[in-house]
mmCIF file of C-alpha atoms in Angstrom:
data_model
loop_
_atom_site.group_PDB
_atom_site.id
_atom_site.type_symbol
_atom_site.label_atom_id
_atom_site.label_comp_id
_atom_site.label_asym_id
_atom_site.label_seq_id
_atom_site.Cartn_x
_atom_site.Cartn_y
_atom_site.Cartn_z
ATOM 1 C CA MET H 1 0.024 -0.144 0.359
ATOM 2 C CA ASN H 2 1.391 3.051 -1.074
ATOM 3 C CA GLU H 3 1.415 6.289 0.513
ATOM 4 C CA ALA H 4 -1.520 8.135 -1.910
ATOM 5 C CA VAL H 5 -4.229 5.182 -0.979
ATOM 6 C CA PHE H 6 -3.238 5.137 2.516
ATOM 7 C CA SER H 7 -4.152 8.948 2.601
ATOM 8 C CA GLN H 8 -7.361 8.288 0.681
ATOM 9 C CA ILE H 9 -8.413 5.709 2.906
ATOM 10 C CA ALA H 10 -7.248 7.550 5.867
ATOM 11 C CA MET H 11 -9.201 10.428 5.662
ATOM 12 C CA LEU H 12 -12.457 8.733 4.406
ATOM 13 C CA VAL H 13 -12.276 7.102 7.736
ATOM 14 C CA LEU H 14 -10.980 10.002 9.287
ATOM 15 C CA LEU H 15 -13.707 12.412 8.281
ATOM 16 C CA THR H 16 -16.777 10.081 8.541
ATOM 17 C CA GLY H 17 -15.732 9.615 12.614
ATOM 18 C CA LEU H 18 -15.316 13.582 12.335
ATOM 19 C CA ILE H 19 -19.139 14.016 10.945
ATOM 20 C CA ILE H 20 -20.506 11.553 13.257
ATOM 21 C CA TRP H 21 -18.797 12.776 16.558
ATOM 22 C CA MET H 22 -20.130 16.107 14.990
ATOM 23 C CA GLY H 23 -23.525 14.647 15.010
ATOM 24 C CA PHE H 24 -23.091 13.678 18.998
ATOM 25 C CA ILE H 25 -21.959 17.514 19.855
ATOM 26 C CA VAL H 26 -25.244 18.293 17.587
ATOM 27 C CA TRP H 27 -27.566 15.909 19.596
ATOM 28 C CA ASP H 28 -25.811 17.084 23.464
ATOM 29 C CA LEU H 29 -26.067 20.504 22.598
ATOM 30 C CA ALA H 30 -29.520 20.140 21.605
ATOM 31 C CA LYS H 31 -30.319 18.053 24.415
ATOM 32 C CA LYS H 32 -28.473 20.501 27.247
ATOM 33 C CA SER H 33 -30.217 23.527 25.653
ATOM 34 C CA GLN H 34 -33.607 21.778 25.727
ATOM 35 C CA ALA H 35 -34.013 23.187 22.439
ATOM 36 C CA GLY H 36 -37.616 20.678 21.715
ATOM 37 C CA ARG H 37 -37.746 19.398 18.709
ATOM 38 C CA PHE H 38 -38.115 22.305 16.112
ATOM 39 C CA GLY H 39 -34.637 23.554 17.447
ATOM 40 C CA THR H 40 -32.938 19.976 17.100
ATOM 41 C CA ILE H 41 -34.113 19.676 13.790
ATOM 42 C CA ALA H 42 -32.950 23.262 12.806
ATOM 43 C CA LEU H 43 -29.120 22.389 14.326
ATOM 44 C CA PHE H 44 -29.365 18.649 11.781
ATOM 45 C CA THR H 45 -30.985 20.900 8.925
ATOM 46 C CA VAL H 46 -27.731 23.276 8.951
ATOM 47 C CA LEU H 47 -25.171 20.084 10.659
ATOM 48 C CA GLY H 48 -26.758 18.029 7.574
ATOM 49 C CA ALA H 49 -26.965 20.949 4.930
ATOM 50 C CA GLY H 50 -22.826 21.271 5.304
ATOM 51 C CA VAL H 51 -22.059 17.307 4.938
ATOM 52 C CA VAL H 52 -24.133 17.101 1.847
ATOM 53 C CA GLY H 53 -22.623 20.222 0.160
ATOM 54 C CA PHE H 54 -18.775 18.503 1.146
ATOM 55 C CA ILE H 55 -20.194 14.933 -0.235
ATOM 56 C CA VAL H 56 -21.486 16.845 -3.290
ATOM 57 C CA LYS H 57 -18.311 18.986 -4.071
ATOM 58 C CA THR H 58 -16.168 15.602 -3.278
ATOM 59 C CA VAL H 59 -18.638 13.746 -5.828
ATOM 60 C CA MET H 60 -18.227 17.096 -8.585
ATOM 61 C CA VAL H 61 -14.011 16.401 -7.945
ATOM 62 C CA GLU H 62 -14.245 13.971 -8.922
ATOM 63 C CA VAL H 63 -16.664 13.908 -11.871
ATOM 64 C CA MET H 64 -14.646 16.078 -13.226
ATOM 65 C CA GLN H 65 -11.710 13.952 -13.204
ATOM 66 C CA LEU H 66 -12.845 11.660 -15.738
#
């Protein structure tokens, strides 16, 4: 396994872990601040939009490189 393959795999694994960790942080924040159902949905919608934007950007870069 060369360095480029290792870097690609490590980035995917660590970014997935980071996204899951951020989800846990948002869940804990919503719970501790008693945000309610609407507030929790709003927090996760904003976090989800950022994650979706990152994934769309990654897919578009890969498609354009073909």
